[in-house]
Amino acid sequence: MTTQIKAAFEIGSWDETPFEDGDEETKLTEALVTKRYSGDIDGTSTTKWLMAYAPDKSATYVGVEHITGTVGGRRGGLVLMHDGEFADGVATATMRVVSGTGELTGATGSGKFRADPAGSLLLDLDA
């Protein structure tokens, strides 16, 4: 059975550092980010982002996120893989579920992520 998960989040911390010397045209960074979720997700997450910036300050990125808490009324954890873009102050991504733990073991699904002043996550979860 597919459940649509809608949640808002707030960034708790963002620690971004370059991982290769380069110029504005080849800026590569990694960031360790924590978030607090509310809504259909009540919990916290840690995400590792790898980002490639363009001269116009836009970026493409990939990330792996580990959410722990309650997701759609089920207690456990989810690991999500993100593939996205950042432009004009807004990050968007597609996501897929990589694995689940606890009551989320065996979960599969995909969704969308948007980070702007009001961050949100929309996930179609099969659990």
PDB file of C-alpha atoms in Angstrom, residues 33-108:
ATOM      1  CA  VAL A  33      23.575  18.871   7.390  1.00  0.00           C
ATOM      2  CA  THR A  34      21.113  18.118  10.198  1.00  0.00           C
ATOM      3  CA  LYS A  35      17.358  18.714   9.907  1.00  0.00           C
ATOM      4  CA  ARG A  36      14.308  18.532  12.161  1.00  0.00           C
ATOM      5  CA  TYR A  37      11.096  17.253  10.517  1.00  0.00           C
ATOM      6  CA  SER A  38       7.446  17.861  11.420  1.00  0.00           C
ATOM      7  CA  GLY A  39       4.232  16.643   9.823  1.00  0.00           C
ATOM      8  CA  ASP A  40       4.022  13.050   8.583  1.00  0.00           C
ATOM      9  CA  ILE A  41       7.670  12.749   9.643  1.00  0.00           C
ATOM     10  CA  ASP A  42       8.405  13.463  13.294  1.00  0.00           C
ATOM     11  CA  GLY A  43      12.138  13.115  13.692  1.00  0.00           C
ATOM     12  CA  THR A  44      15.592  14.235  12.739  1.00  0.00           C
ATOM     13  CA  SER A  45      17.984  13.539   9.920  1.00  0.00           C
ATOM     14  CA  THR A  46      21.616  13.764   8.943  1.00  0.00           C
ATOM     15  CA  THR A  47      22.534  14.285   5.282  1.00  0.00           C
ATOM     16  CA  LYS A  48      25.855  14.262   3.447  1.00  0.00           C
ATOM     17  CA  TRP A  49      25.732  16.433   0.305  1.00  0.00           C
ATOM     18  CA  LEU A  50      28.313  16.524  -2.504  1.00  0.00           C
ATOM     19  CA  MET A  51      27.930  19.707  -4.568  1.00  0.00           C
ATOM     20  CA  ALA A  52      29.375  21.023  -7.829  1.00  0.00           C
ATOM     21  CA  TYR A  53      28.926  24.786  -8.185  1.00  0.00           C
ATOM     22  CA  ALA A  54      28.736  26.725 -11.457  1.00  0.00           C
ATOM     23  CA  PRO A  55      30.110  30.261 -11.907  1.00  0.00           C
ATOM     24  CA  ASP A  56      26.559  31.683 -11.504  1.00  0.00           C
ATOM     25  CA  LYS A  57      26.431  30.108  -7.983  1.00  0.00           C
ATOM     26  CA  SER A  58      23.927  27.445  -9.056  1.00  0.00           C
ATOM     27  CA  ALA A  59      24.852  23.857  -8.211  1.00  0.00           C
ATOM     28  CA  THR A  60      24.070  20.250  -8.888  1.00  0.00           C
ATOM     29  CA  TYR A  61      24.248  17.843  -5.973  1.00  0.00           C
ATOM     30  CA  VAL A  62      23.745  14.337  -4.701  1.00  0.00           C
ATOM     31  CA  GLY A  63      23.144  13.336  -1.129  1.00  0.00           C
ATOM     32  CA  VAL A  64      22.411  10.500   1.229  1.00  0.00           C
ATOM     33  CA  GLU A  65      20.011  11.243   4.094  1.00  0.00           C
ATOM     34  CA  HIS A  66      19.257   9.153   7.178  1.00  0.00           C
ATOM     35  CA  ILE A  67      15.936  10.012   8.851  1.00  0.00           C
ATOM     36  CA  THR A  68      15.106   8.605  12.294  1.00  0.00           C
ATOM     37  CA  GLY A  69      11.839   8.934  14.181  1.00  0.00           C
ATOM     38  CA  THR A  70       8.288   8.289  13.027  1.00  0.00           C
ATOM     39  CA  VAL A  71       7.431   8.298   9.311  1.00  0.00           C
ATOM     40  CA  GLY A  72       3.763   7.930   8.373  1.00  0.00           C
ATOM     41  CA  GLY A  73       2.988   6.573  11.839  1.00  0.00           C
ATOM     42  CA  ARG A  74       5.749   3.929  11.673  1.00  0.00           C
ATOM     43  CA  ARG A  75       8.752   4.125  13.983  1.00  0.00           C
ATOM     44  CA  GLY A  76      12.191   3.517  12.520  1.00  0.00           C
ATOM     45  CA  GLY A  77      14.597   4.983  10.046  1.00  0.00           C
ATOM     46  CA  LEU A  78      14.836   5.629   6.322  1.00  0.00           C
ATOM     47  CA  VAL A  79      17.844   6.172   4.094  1.00  0.00           C
ATOM     48  CA  LEU A  80      17.081   8.372   1.080  1.00  0.00           C
ATOM     49  CA  MET A  81      19.215   9.090  -1.996  1.00  0.00           C
ATOM     50  CA  HIS A  82      18.862  12.645  -3.384  1.00  0.00           C
ATOM     51  CA  ASP A  83      19.713  13.929  -6.886  1.00  0.00           C
ATOM     52  CA  GLY A  84      19.125  17.632  -7.326  1.00  0.00           C
ATOM     53  CA  GLU A  85      19.855  21.185  -8.340  1.00  0.00           C
ATOM     54  CA  PHE A  86      20.223  24.511  -6.549  1.00  0.00           C
ATOM     55  CA  ALA A  87      19.405  27.822  -8.281  1.00  0.00           C
ATOM     56  CA  ASP A  88      18.075  31.212  -7.206  1.00  0.00           C
ATOM     57  CA  GLY A  89      18.047  30.240  -3.517  1.00  0.00           C
ATOM     58  CA  VAL A  90      15.966  27.084  -3.977  1.00  0.00           C
ATOM     59  CA  ALA A  91      17.167  23.474  -3.896  1.00  0.00           C
ATOM     60  CA  THR A  92      15.039  20.774  -5.516  1.00  0.00           C
ATOM     61  CA  ALA A  93      15.677  17.057  -5.820  1.00  0.00           C
ATOM     62  CA  THR A  94      14.196  13.727  -6.666  1.00  0.00           C
ATOM     63  CA  MET A  95      14.606  11.049  -4.009  1.00  0.00           C
ATOM     64  CA  ARG A  96      14.354   7.329  -3.651  1.00  0.00           C
ATOM     65  CA  VAL A  97      14.267   5.113  -0.594  1.00  0.00           C
ATOM     66  CA  VAL A  98      17.448   3.047  -0.253  1.00  0.00           C
ATOM     67  CA  SER A  99      16.582   1.176   2.953  1.00  0.00           C
ATOM     68  CA  GLY A 100      14.503   1.220   6.113  1.00  0.00           C
ATOM     69  CA  THR A 101      14.823   0.020   9.693  1.00  0.00           C
ATOM     70  CA  GLY A 102      12.388  -0.814  12.489  1.00  0.00           C
ATOM     71  CA  GLU A 103       8.770  -0.645  11.343  1.00  0.00           C
ATOM     72  CA  LEU A 104      10.076   0.822   8.048  1.00  0.00           C
ATOM     73  CA  THR A 105      12.111  -2.273   7.138  1.00  0.00           C
ATOM     74  CA  GLY A 106      11.405  -3.187   3.530  1.00  0.00           C
ATOM     75  CA  ALA A 107      10.064   0.266   2.680  1.00  0.00           C
ATOM     76  CA  THR A 108      10.419   1.437  -0.915  1.00  0.00           C
TER      77      THR A 108
END
